[in-house]
Amino acid sequence: MTMSRVDPLGVLASTRRVVERARQVRIEPGGVVRLADDLAGRDASPPPWNRDLHWSDGAERMANYLLVLDALNFSFWGEPRWRVRYDGETLDGYWALAASLTRAMEAGVPLDDARYLTGIDREQLARILAGEHEIPLLDERARVLREVGRGLLDHWGGRFTATIAAADRRGTRLVEIVSADFPSFRDVARYGGVEVRFYKRAQILVGDLHGAFGGVGPGTFDDLAELTAFADYKVPQVLRERGVLVYAPALVERLGARRELPPGSPEEVEIRAATIWGVEELRRALAERGRSFDAYQLDWLLWDAGQRLGAGVLPYHRTRTIFY
């Protein structure tokens, strides 16, 4: 496990220290090889940006919408499942969120207006996200949106495109700015008394801007290869199912019983750190097989595969947090 690429955010370095000391989670080299062989043999590729469920106007308002989308992109798990009906489909999880925000924008709700966001309350957001049952952490989501609105007004004249321009085509710089000006994106943990950086939602925001704008305009970044995987709960589930991650028996038992892992607990941090490095090792193995991927592209591919996991797989870890 060597550092062989630029790591401006310190995500690889800080998570590597966790992986080297972890007691509950480890990366299985043989699993990396098998999965790399499979993906290379199938000529697998990441899914394209979904233009049916994401709202788009191709311009400045879309940048603000994407900031809102990824500000709310966390903690969908739980029973009964929150679901949304949109365009003839019943959706849950992230896709329910994307569809809800699209539905609201189409109905004229000004989610791209920073001043509107600063005053949004629980009841307003509940109407925007209305569906079967209630989305988890509704109060926290409303608070996060108010924070986004204030951050945009205080620092960027209400325009996220101004934030993007300040990053000067560097996605990693945008991650730093977003994490500084919008504290709910500041995804940092501690392990053994040492800081561990993940920046899941801030990094995925860069990837989403790139996808939504087709790599042009506000979606132009020269350093996408410096992003890491986005450590959540679905990608490690896929990596564990495919033999890349191995969990200690006690952790397997806990996840199988669907018992929660507290945010910042050693097991939770180890799972997320191993996810970062499992994807990184997979990326390197694929490069050796002539298949070039950036880490964020592999993350998209694995996350998409996670939406189709069959019954009987070990449940994903459950941590109630605003960070993923």
PDB file of N, CA and C in Angstrom, residues 204-302:
ATOM      1  N   ILE A 204     -17.914  14.222  -3.830  1.00  0.00           N
ATOM      2  CA  ILE A 204     -18.938  13.772  -4.782  1.00  0.00           C
ATOM      3  C   ILE A 204     -19.583  14.964  -5.481  1.00  0.00           C
ATOM      4  N   LEU A 205     -19.612  16.114  -4.830  1.00  0.00           N
ATOM      5  CA  LEU A 205     -20.114  17.324  -5.464  1.00  0.00           C
ATOM      6  C   LEU A 205     -19.276  17.693  -6.685  1.00  0.00           C
ATOM      7  N   VAL A 206     -17.972  17.545  -6.576  1.00  0.00           N
ATOM      8  CA  VAL A 206     -17.099  17.812  -7.728  1.00  0.00           C
ATOM      9  C   VAL A 206     -17.424  16.844  -8.862  1.00  0.00           C
ATOM     10  N   GLY A 207     -17.546  15.569  -8.532  1.00  0.00           N
ATOM     11  CA  GLY A 207     -17.887  14.583  -9.547  1.00  0.00           C
ATOM     12  C   GLY A 207     -19.242  14.850 -10.184  1.00  0.00           C
ATOM     13  N   ASP A 208     -20.204  15.277  -9.363  1.00  0.00           N
ATOM     14  CA  ASP A 208     -21.538  15.556  -9.891  1.00  0.00           C
ATOM     15  C   ASP A 208     -21.538  16.783 -10.804  1.00  0.00           C
ATOM     16  N   LEU A 209     -20.784  17.806 -10.438  1.00  0.00           N
ATOM     17  CA  LEU A 209     -20.667  18.963 -11.317  1.00  0.00           C
ATOM     18  C   LEU A 209     -20.085  18.558 -12.668  1.00  0.00           C
ATOM     19  N   HIS A 210     -19.048  17.732 -12.619  1.00  0.00           N
ATOM     20  CA  HIS A 210     -18.432  17.250 -13.861  1.00  0.00           C
ATOM     21  C   HIS A 210     -19.445  16.477 -14.704  1.00  0.00           C
ATOM     22  N   GLY A 211     -20.189  15.570 -14.052  1.00  0.00           N
ATOM     23  CA  GLY A 211     -21.167  14.773 -14.789  1.00  0.00           C
ATOM     24  C   GLY A 211     -22.318  15.598 -15.323  1.00  0.00           C
ATOM     25  N   ALA A 212     -22.856  16.471 -14.484  1.00  0.00           N
ATOM     26  CA  ALA A 212     -24.046  17.227 -14.873  1.00  0.00           C
ATOM     27  C   ALA A 212     -23.762  18.214 -15.998  1.00  0.00           C
ATOM     28  N   PHE A 213     -22.584  18.840 -15.962  1.00  0.00           N
ATOM     29  CA  PHE A 213     -22.230  19.824 -16.976  1.00  0.00           C
ATOM     30  C   PHE A 213     -21.436  19.219 -18.138  1.00  0.00           C
ATOM     31  N   GLY A 214     -21.311  17.890 -18.132  1.00  0.00           N
ATOM     32  CA  GLY A 214     -20.630  17.221 -19.236  1.00  0.00           C
ATOM     33  C   GLY A 214     -19.167  17.605 -19.360  1.00  0.00           C
ATOM     34  N   GLY A 215     -18.543  17.974 -18.245  1.00  0.00           N
ATOM     35  CA  GLY A 215     -17.118  18.290 -18.255  1.00  0.00           C
ATOM     36  C   GLY A 215     -16.772  19.639 -18.860  1.00  0.00           C
ATOM     37  N   VAL A 216     -17.769  20.492 -19.046  1.00  0.00           N
ATOM     38  CA  VAL A 216     -17.500  21.825 -19.585  1.00  0.00           C
ATOM     39  C   VAL A 216     -18.046  22.880 -18.622  1.00  0.00           C
ATOM     40  N   GLY A 217     -17.639  24.135 -18.814  1.00  0.00           N
ATOM     41  CA  GLY A 217     -18.125  25.217 -17.969  1.00  0.00           C
ATOM     42  C   GLY A 217     -17.872  24.935 -16.506  1.00  0.00           C
ATOM     43  N   PRO A 218     -18.899  25.039 -15.659  1.00  0.00           N
ATOM     44  CA  PRO A 218     -18.712  24.775 -14.223  1.00  0.00           C
ATOM     45  C   PRO A 218     -18.335  23.327 -13.907  1.00  0.00           C
ATOM     46  N   GLY A 219     -18.392  22.460 -14.903  1.00  0.00           N
ATOM     47  CA  GLY A 219     -18.006  21.070 -14.706  1.00  0.00           C
ATOM     48  C   GLY A 219     -16.597  20.754 -15.169  1.00  0.00           C
ATOM     49  N   THR A 220     -15.796  21.791 -15.438  1.00  0.00           N
ATOM     50  CA  THR A 220     -14.427  21.601 -15.922  1.00  0.00           C
ATOM     51  C   THR A 220     -13.449  21.572 -14.752  1.00  0.00           C
ATOM     52  N   PHE A 221     -12.791  20.444 -14.581  1.00  0.00           N
ATOM     53  CA  PHE A 221     -11.771  20.301 -13.541  1.00  0.00           C
ATOM     54  C   PHE A 221     -10.572  19.566 -14.124  1.00  0.00           C
ATOM     55  N   ASP A 222      -9.393  20.067 -13.817  1.00  0.00           N
ATOM     56  CA  ASP A 222      -8.170  19.494 -14.372  1.00  0.00           C
ATOM     57  C   ASP A 222      -7.556  18.416 -13.482  1.00  0.00           C
ATOM     58  N   ASP A 223      -8.132  18.186 -12.309  1.00  0.00           N
ATOM     59  CA  ASP A 223      -7.492  17.291 -11.337  1.00  0.00           C
ATOM     60  C   ASP A 223      -8.440  16.210 -10.821  1.00  0.00           C
ATOM     61  N   LEU A 224      -9.373  15.771 -11.654  1.00  0.00           N
ATOM     62  CA  LEU A 224     -10.320  14.740 -11.206  1.00  0.00           C
ATOM     63  C   LEU A 224      -9.605  13.470 -10.767  1.00  0.00           C
ATOM     64  N   ALA A 225      -8.442  13.208 -11.328  1.00  0.00           N
ATOM     65  CA  ALA A 225      -7.686  12.010 -10.952  1.00  0.00           C
ATOM     66  C   ALA A 225      -7.197  12.079  -9.514  1.00  0.00           C
ATOM     67  N   GLU A 226      -7.242  13.256  -8.893  1.00  0.00           N
ATOM     68  CA  GLU A 226      -6.772  13.401  -7.517  1.00  0.00           C
ATOM     69  C   GLU A 226      -7.879  13.186  -6.484  1.00  0.00           C
ATOM     70  N   LEU A 227      -9.107  13.010  -6.949  1.00  0.00           N
ATOM     71  CA  LEU A 227     -10.184  12.660  -6.032  1.00  0.00           C
ATOM     72  C   LEU A 227     -10.022  11.206  -5.588  1.00  0.00           C
ATOM     73  N   THR A 228     -10.596  10.881  -4.437  1.00  0.00           N
ATOM     74  CA  THR A 228     -10.617   9.492  -3.967  1.00  0.00           C
ATOM     75  C   THR A 228     -12.043   8.957  -4.108  1.00  0.00           C
ATOM     76  N   ALA A 229     -12.235   7.722  -3.686  1.00  0.00           N
ATOM     77  CA  ALA A 229     -13.583   7.179  -3.602  1.00  0.00           C
ATOM     78  C   ALA A 229     -14.376   7.974  -2.569  1.00  0.00           C
ATOM     79  N   PHE A 230     -15.696   7.845  -2.632  1.00  0.00           N
ATOM     80  CA  PHE A 230     -16.596   8.560  -1.732  1.00  0.00           C
ATOM     81  C   PHE A 230     -17.080   7.564  -0.669  1.00  0.00           C
ATOM     82  N   ALA A 231     -16.491   7.605   0.493  1.00  0.00           N
ATOM     83  CA  ALA A 231     -16.712   6.554   1.491  1.00  0.00           C
ATOM     84  C   ALA A 231     -18.103   6.663   2.112  1.00  0.00           C
ATOM     85  N   ASP A 232     -18.997   5.753   1.704  1.00  0.00           N
ATOM     86  CA  ASP A 232     -20.360   5.740   2.217  1.00  0.00           C
ATOM     87  C   ASP A 232     -20.675   4.382   2.828  1.00  0.00           C
ATOM     88  N   TYR A 233     -21.902   3.905   2.696  1.00  0.00           N
ATOM     89  CA  TYR A 233     -22.233   2.584   3.224  1.00  0.00           C
ATOM     90  C   TYR A 233     -22.525   1.555   2.133  1.00  0.00           C
ATOM     91  N   LYS A 234     -22.808   1.990   0.886  1.00  0.00           N
ATOM     92  CA  LYS A 234     -23.093   1.038  -0.171  1.00  0.00           C
ATOM     93  C   LYS A 234     -21.832   0.485  -0.829  1.00  0.00           C
ATOM     94  N   VAL A 235     -20.843   1.341  -1.082  1.00  0.00           N
ATOM     95  CA  VAL A 235     -19.625   0.858  -1.744  1.00  0.00           C
ATOM     96  C   VAL A 235     -18.890  -0.177  -0.882  1.00  0.00           C
ATOM     97  N   PRO A 236     -18.717   0.041   0.435  1.00  0.00           N
ATOM     98  CA  PRO A 236     -18.074  -1.029   1.209  1.00  0.00           C
ATOM     99  C   PRO A 236     -18.876  -2.322   1.229  1.00  0.00           C
ATOM    100  N   GLN A 237     -20.195  -2.223   1.146  1.00  0.00           N
ATOM    101  CA  GLN A 237     -20.994  -3.442   1.085  1.00  0.00           C
ATOM    102  C   GLN A 237     -20.654  -4.245  -0.171  1.00  0.00           C
ATOM    103  N   VAL A 238     -20.512  -3.551  -1.297  1.00  0.00           N
ATOM    104  CA  VAL A 238     -20.149  -4.223  -2.549  1.00  0.00           C
ATOM    105  C   VAL A 238     -18.743  -4.796  -2.450  1.00  0.00           C
ATOM    106  N   LEU A 239     -17.803  -4.018  -1.934  1.00  0.00           N
ATOM    107  CA  LEU A 239     -16.420  -4.489  -1.820  1.00  0.00           C
ATOM    108  C   LEU A 239     -16.324  -5.700  -0.908  1.00  0.00           C
ATOM    109  N   ARG A 240     -17.092  -5.715   0.143  1.00  0.00           N
ATOM    110  CA  ARG A 240     -17.081  -6.873   1.045  1.00  0.00           C
ATOM    111  C   ARG A 240     -17.703  -8.094   0.361  1.00  0.00           C
ATOM    112  N   GLU A 241     -18.799  -7.879  -0.366  1.00  0.00           N
ATOM    113  CA  GLU A 241     -19.457  -8.976  -1.072  1.00  0.00           C
ATOM    114  C   GLU A 241     -18.547  -9.565  -2.148  1.00  0.00           C
ATOM    115  N   ARG A 242     -17.716  -8.731  -2.776  1.00  0.00           N
ATOM    116  CA  ARG A 242     -16.816  -9.194  -3.831  1.00  0.00           C
ATOM    117  C   ARG A 242     -15.459  -9.647  -3.294  1.00  0.00           C
ATOM    118  N   GLY A 243     -15.302  -9.708  -1.990  1.00  0.00           N
ATOM    119  CA  GLY A 243     -14.095 -10.273  -1.410  1.00  0.00           C
ATOM    120  C   GLY A 243     -12.931  -9.316  -1.273  1.00  0.00           C
ATOM    121  N   VAL A 244     -13.147  -8.027  -1.538  1.00  0.00           N
ATOM    122  CA  VAL A 244     -12.061  -7.047  -1.405  1.00  0.00           C
ATOM    123  C   VAL A 244     -11.867  -6.662   0.053  1.00  0.00           C
ATOM    124  N   LEU A 245     -12.952  -6.508   0.782  1.00  0.00           N
ATOM    125  CA  LEU A 245     -12.892  -6.201   2.210  1.00  0.00           C
ATOM    126  C   LEU A 245     -13.267  -7.439   3.013  1.00  0.00           C
ATOM    127  N   VAL A 246     -12.565  -7.631   4.105  1.00  0.00           N
ATOM    128  CA  VAL A 246     -12.843  -8.733   5.031  1.00  0.00           C
ATOM    129  C   VAL A 246     -13.104  -8.132   6.402  1.00  0.00           C
ATOM    130  N   TYR A 247     -14.236  -8.510   7.005  1.00  0.00           N
ATOM    131  CA  TYR A 247     -14.605  -8.004   8.322  1.00  0.00           C
ATOM    132  C   TYR A 247     -14.362  -9.071   9.387  1.00  0.00           C
ATOM    133  N   ALA A 248     -13.986  -8.642  10.566  1.00  0.00           N
ATOM    134  CA  ALA A 248     -13.830  -9.554  11.690  1.00  0.00           C
ATOM    135  C   ALA A 248     -15.182 -10.177  12.033  1.00  0.00           C
ATOM    136  N   PRO A 249     -15.175 -11.412  12.565  1.00  0.00           N
ATOM    137  CA  PRO A 249     -16.452 -12.085  12.862  1.00  0.00           C
ATOM    138  C   PRO A 249     -17.395 -11.265  13.733  1.00  0.00           C
ATOM    139  N   ALA A 250     -16.859 -10.574  14.733  1.00  0.00           N
ATOM    140  CA  ALA A 250     -17.730  -9.783  15.606  1.00  0.00           C
ATOM    141  C   ALA A 250     -18.421  -8.659  14.837  1.00  0.00           C
ATOM    142  N   LEU A 251     -17.726  -8.081  13.870  1.00  0.00           N
ATOM    143  CA  LEU A 251     -18.320  -7.014  13.062  1.00  0.00           C
ATOM    144  C   LEU A 251     -19.364  -7.589  12.114  1.00  0.00           C
ATOM    145  N   VAL A 252     -19.086  -8.748  11.533  1.00  0.00           N
ATOM    146  CA  VAL A 252     -20.071  -9.410  10.672  1.00  0.00           C
ATOM    147  C   VAL A 252     -21.354  -9.685  11.454  1.00  0.00           C
ATOM    148  N   GLU A 253     -21.193 -10.173  12.669  1.00  0.00           N
ATOM    149  CA  GLU A 253     -22.363 -10.461  13.505  1.00  0.00           C
ATOM    150  C   GLU A 253     -23.166  -9.185  13.781  1.00  0.00           C
ATOM    151  N   ARG A 254     -22.456  -8.122  14.071  1.00  0.00           N
ATOM    152  CA  ARG A 254     -23.126  -6.868  14.395  1.00  0.00           C
ATOM    153  C   ARG A 254     -23.893  -6.319  13.190  1.00  0.00           C
ATOM    154  N   LEU A 255     -23.266  -6.362  12.019  1.00  0.00           N
ATOM    155  CA  LEU A 255     -23.940  -5.862  10.829  1.00  0.00           C
ATOM    156  C   LEU A 255     -25.110  -6.760  10.449  1.00  0.00           C
ATOM    157  N   GLY A 256     -24.908  -8.070  10.588  1.00  0.00           N
ATOM    158  CA  GLY A 256     -25.984  -9.001  10.267  1.00  0.00           C
ATOM    159  C   GLY A 256     -27.213  -8.780  11.130  1.00  0.00           C
ATOM    160  N   ALA A 257     -27.006  -8.339  12.368  1.00  0.00           N
ATOM    161  CA  ALA A 257     -28.115  -8.041  13.279  1.00  0.00           C
ATOM    162  C   ALA A 257     -28.649  -6.630  13.092  1.00  0.00           C
ATOM    163  N   ARG A 258     -28.064  -5.899  12.148  1.00  0.00           N
ATOM    164  CA  ARG A 258     -28.461  -4.524  11.847  1.00  0.00           C
ATOM    165  C   ARG A 258     -28.347  -3.603  13.063  1.00  0.00           C
ATOM    166  N   ARG A 259     -27.325  -3.843  13.860  1.00  0.00           N
ATOM    167  CA  ARG A 259     -27.067  -2.947  14.985  1.00  0.00           C
ATOM    168  C   ARG A 259     -26.217  -1.772  14.509  1.00  0.00           C
ATOM    169  N   GLU A 260     -26.558  -0.597  14.939  1.00  0.00           N
ATOM    170  CA  GLU A 260     -25.891   0.606  14.459  1.00  0.00           C
ATOM    171  C   GLU A 260     -24.445   0.693  14.943  1.00  0.00           C
ATOM    172  N   LEU A 261     -23.609   1.297  14.101  1.00  0.00           N
ATOM    173  CA  LEU A 261     -22.259   1.682  14.486  1.00  0.00           C
ATOM    174  C   LEU A 261     -22.273   3.186  14.738  1.00  0.00           C
ATOM    175  N   PRO A 262     -21.865   3.634  15.918  1.00  0.00           N
ATOM    176  CA  PRO A 262     -21.877   5.078  16.180  1.00  0.00           C
ATOM    177  C   PRO A 262     -20.927   5.807  15.240  1.00  0.00           C
ATOM    178  N   PRO A 263     -21.291   7.013  14.808  1.00  0.00           N
ATOM    179  CA  PRO A 263     -20.370   7.794  13.971  1.00  0.00           C
ATOM    180  C   PRO A 263     -19.080   8.076  14.719  1.00  0.00           C
ATOM    181  N   GLY A 264     -17.956   7.871  14.047  1.00  0.00           N
ATOM    182  CA  GLY A 264     -16.663   8.094  14.672  1.00  0.00           C
ATOM    183  C   GLY A 264     -16.154   6.922  15.476  1.00  0.00           C
ATOM    184  N   SER A 265     -16.929   5.820  15.542  1.00  0.00           N
ATOM    185  CA  SER A 265     -16.451   4.636  16.258  1.00  0.00           C
ATOM    186  C   SER A 265     -15.313   3.992  15.466  1.00  0.00           C
ATOM    187  N   PRO A 266     -14.415   3.251  16.134  1.00  0.00           N
ATOM    188  CA  PRO A 266     -13.298   2.641  15.404  1.00  0.00           C
ATOM    189  C   PRO A 266     -13.747   1.793  14.223  1.00  0.00           C
ATOM    190  N   GLU A 267     -14.802   0.991  14.411  1.00  0.00           N
ATOM    191  CA  GLU A 267     -15.255   0.118  13.322  1.00  0.00           C
ATOM    192  C   GLU A 267     -15.744   0.927  12.126  1.00  0.00           C
ATOM    193  N   GLU A 268     -16.496   1.995  12.412  1.00  0.00           N
ATOM    194  CA  GLU A 268     -17.021   2.804  11.312  1.00  0.00           C
ATOM    195  C   GLU A 268     -15.892   3.471  10.540  1.00  0.00           C
ATOM    196  N   VAL A 269     -14.927   4.027  11.253  1.00  0.00           N
ATOM    197  CA  VAL A 269     -13.810   4.696  10.587  1.00  0.00           C
ATOM    198  C   VAL A 269     -12.988   3.682   9.798  1.00  0.00           C
ATOM    199  N   GLU A 270     -12.809   2.485  10.347  1.00  0.00           N
ATOM    200  CA  GLU A 270     -12.059   1.448   9.632  1.00  0.00           C
ATOM    201  C   GLU A 270     -12.764   1.029   8.343  1.00  0.00           C
ATOM    202  N   ILE A 271     -14.083   0.888   8.380  1.00  0.00           N
ATOM    203  CA  ILE A 271     -14.818   0.524   7.163  1.00  0.00           C
ATOM    204  C   ILE A 271     -14.633   1.593   6.094  1.00  0.00           C
ATOM    205  N   ARG A 272     -14.773   2.839   6.488  1.00  0.00           N
ATOM    206  CA  ARG A 272     -14.672   3.927   5.506  1.00  0.00           C
ATOM    207  C   ARG A 272     -13.241   4.055   4.960  1.00  0.00           C
ATOM    208  N   ALA A 273     -12.251   3.936   5.841  1.00  0.00           N
ATOM    209  CA  ALA A 273     -10.862   4.032   5.389  1.00  0.00           C
ATOM    210  C   ALA A 273     -10.519   2.891   4.444  1.00  0.00           C
ATOM    211  N   ALA A 274     -10.967   1.683   4.769  1.00  0.00           N
ATOM    212  CA  ALA A 274     -10.702   0.535   3.906  1.00  0.00           C
ATOM    213  C   ALA A 274     -11.421   0.671   2.571  1.00  0.00           C
ATOM    214  N   THR A 275     -12.559   1.351   2.562  1.00  0.00           N
ATOM    215  CA  THR A 275     -13.254   1.613   1.304  1.00  0.00           C
ATOM    216  C   THR A 275     -12.402   2.492   0.396  1.00  0.00           C
ATOM    217  N   ILE A 276     -11.843   3.557   0.958  1.00  0.00           N
ATOM    218  CA  ILE A 276     -10.978   4.448   0.177  1.00  0.00           C
ATOM    219  C   ILE A 276      -9.836   3.648  -0.445  1.00  0.00           C
ATOM    220  N   TRP A 277      -9.181   2.831   0.370  1.00  0.00           N
ATOM    221  CA  TRP A 277      -8.004   2.112  -0.113  1.00  0.00           C
ATOM    222  C   TRP A 277      -8.356   0.873  -0.928  1.00  0.00           C
ATOM    223  N   GLY A 278      -9.506   0.263  -0.651  1.00  0.00           N
ATOM    224  CA  GLY A 278      -9.934  -0.850  -1.491  1.00  0.00           C
ATOM    225  C   GLY A 278     -10.154  -0.395  -2.919  1.00  0.00           C
ATOM    226  N   VAL A 279     -10.797   0.764  -3.082  1.00  0.00           N
ATOM    227  CA  VAL A 279     -11.004   1.316  -4.423  1.00  0.00           C
ATOM    228  C   VAL A 279      -9.679   1.738  -5.035  1.00  0.00           C
ATOM    229  N   GLU A 280      -8.795   2.314  -4.227  1.00  0.00           N
ATOM    230  CA  GLU A 280      -7.496   2.740  -4.759  1.00  0.00           C
ATOM    231  C   GLU A 280      -6.680   1.539  -5.258  1.00  0.00           C
ATOM    232  N   GLU A 281      -6.658   0.451  -4.488  1.00  0.00           N
ATOM    233  CA  GLU A 281      -5.938  -0.748  -4.922  1.00  0.00           C
ATOM    234  C   GLU A 281      -6.588  -1.344  -6.175  1.00  0.00           C
ATOM    235  N   LEU A 282      -7.910  -1.286  -6.239  1.00  0.00           N
ATOM    236  CA  LEU A 282      -8.612  -1.781  -7.418  1.00  0.00           C
ATOM    237  C   LEU A 282      -8.275  -0.926  -8.640  1.00  0.00           C
ATOM    238  N   ARG A 283      -8.220   0.372  -8.447  1.00  0.00           N
ATOM    239  CA  ARG A 283      -7.861   1.271  -9.549  1.00  0.00           C
ATOM    240  C   ARG A 283      -6.480   0.916 -10.098  1.00  0.00           C
ATOM    241  N   ARG A 284      -5.524   0.688  -9.212  1.00  0.00           N
ATOM    242  CA  ARG A 284      -4.161   0.356  -9.645  1.00  0.00           C
ATOM    243  C   ARG A 284      -4.122  -0.999 -10.346  1.00  0.00           C
ATOM    244  N   ALA A 285      -4.888  -1.963  -9.829  1.00  0.00           N
ATOM    245  CA  ALA A 285      -4.912  -3.285 -10.458  1.00  0.00           C
ATOM    246  C   ALA A 285      -5.520  -3.213 -11.859  1.00  0.00           C
ATOM    247  N   LEU A 286      -6.532  -2.394 -12.025  1.00  0.00           N
ATOM    248  CA  LEU A 286      -7.134  -2.236 -13.349  1.00  0.00           C
ATOM    249  C   LEU A 286      -6.176  -1.545 -14.310  1.00  0.00           C
ATOM    250  N   ALA A 287      -5.414  -0.577 -13.808  1.00  0.00           N
ATOM    251  CA  ALA A 287      -4.430   0.094 -14.664  1.00  0.00           C
ATOM    252  C   ALA A 287      -3.399  -0.902 -15.175  1.00  0.00           C
ATOM    253  N   GLU A 288      -3.016  -1.849 -14.330  1.00  0.00           N
ATOM    254  CA  GLU A 288      -2.071  -2.882 -14.755  1.00  0.00           C
ATOM    255  C   GLU A 288      -2.665  -3.771 -15.843  1.00  0.00           C
ATOM    256  N   ARG A 289      -3.994  -3.811 -15.924  1.00  0.00           N
ATOM    257  CA  ARG A 289      -4.679  -4.624 -16.939  1.00  0.00           C
ATOM    258  C   ARG A 289      -5.099  -3.782 -18.139  1.00  0.00           C
ATOM    259  N   GLY A 290      -4.560  -2.580 -18.218  1.00  0.00           N
ATOM    260  CA  GLY A 290      -4.840  -1.730 -19.364  1.00  0.00           C
ATOM    261  C   GLY A 290      -6.156  -0.988 -19.310  1.00  0.00           C
ATOM    262  N   ARG A 291      -6.806  -0.940 -18.128  1.00  0.00           N
ATOM    263  CA  ARG A 291      -8.069  -0.229 -17.972  1.00  0.00           C
ATOM    264  C   ARG A 291      -7.840   0.965 -17.051  1.00  0.00           C
ATOM    265  N   SER A 292      -7.955   2.137 -17.581  1.00  0.00           N
ATOM    266  CA  SER A 292      -7.669   3.355 -16.832  1.00  0.00           C
ATOM    267  C   SER A 292      -8.950   3.947 -16.255  1.00  0.00           C
ATOM    268  N   PHE A 293      -9.019   4.030 -14.946  1.00  0.00           N
ATOM    269  CA  PHE A 293     -10.137   4.647 -14.247  1.00  0.00           C
ATOM    270  C   PHE A 293      -9.599   5.657 -13.251  1.00  0.00           C
ATOM    271  N   ASP A 294     -10.348   6.725 -13.042  1.00  0.00           N
ATOM    272  CA  ASP A 294     -10.143   7.535 -11.851  1.00  0.00           C
ATOM    273  C   ASP A 294     -10.928   6.907 -10.711  1.00  0.00           C
ATOM    274  N   ALA A 295     -10.515   7.207  -9.481  1.00  0.00           N
ATOM    275  CA  ALA A 295     -11.177   6.604  -8.326  1.00  0.00           C
ATOM    276  C   ALA A 295     -12.662   6.949  -8.287  1.00  0.00           C
ATOM    277  N   TYR A 296     -13.019   8.182  -8.643  1.00  0.00           N
ATOM    278  CA  TYR A 296     -14.432   8.564  -8.579  1.00  0.00           C
ATOM    279  C   TYR A 296     -15.254   7.763  -9.593  1.00  0.00           C
ATOM    280  N   GLN A 297     -14.661   7.417 -10.740  1.00  0.00           N
ATOM    281  CA  GLN A 297     -15.378   6.617 -11.726  1.00  0.00           C
ATOM    282  C   GLN A 297     -15.624   5.198 -11.215  1.00  0.00           C
ATOM    283  N   LEU A 298     -14.640   4.642 -10.555  1.00  0.00           N
ATOM    284  CA  LEU A 298     -14.831   3.316  -9.960  1.00  0.00           C
ATOM    285  C   LEU A 298     -15.887   3.368  -8.861  1.00  0.00           C
ATOM    286  N   ASP A 299     -15.878   4.440  -8.105  1.00  0.00           N
ATOM    287  CA  ASP A 299     -16.892   4.593  -7.064  1.00  0.00           C
ATOM    288  C   ASP A 299     -18.283   4.581  -7.683  1.00  0.00           C
ATOM    289  N   TRP A 300     -18.486   5.346  -8.749  1.00  0.00           N
ATOM    290  CA  TRP A 300     -19.789   5.363  -9.421  1.00  0.00           C
ATOM    291  C   TRP A 300     -20.168   3.965  -9.898  1.00  0.00           C
ATOM    292  N   LEU A 301     -19.215   3.251 -10.463  1.00  0.00           N
ATOM    293  CA  LEU A 301     -19.476   1.912 -10.968  1.00  0.00           C
ATOM    294  C   LEU A 301     -19.888   0.970  -9.832  1.00  0.00           C
ATOM    295  N   LEU A 302     -19.151   1.012  -8.722  1.00  0.00           N
ATOM    296  CA  LEU A 302     -19.432   0.120  -7.595  1.00  0.00           C
ATOM    297  C   LEU A 302     -20.741   0.494  -6.911  1.00  0.00           C
TER     298      LEU A 302
END
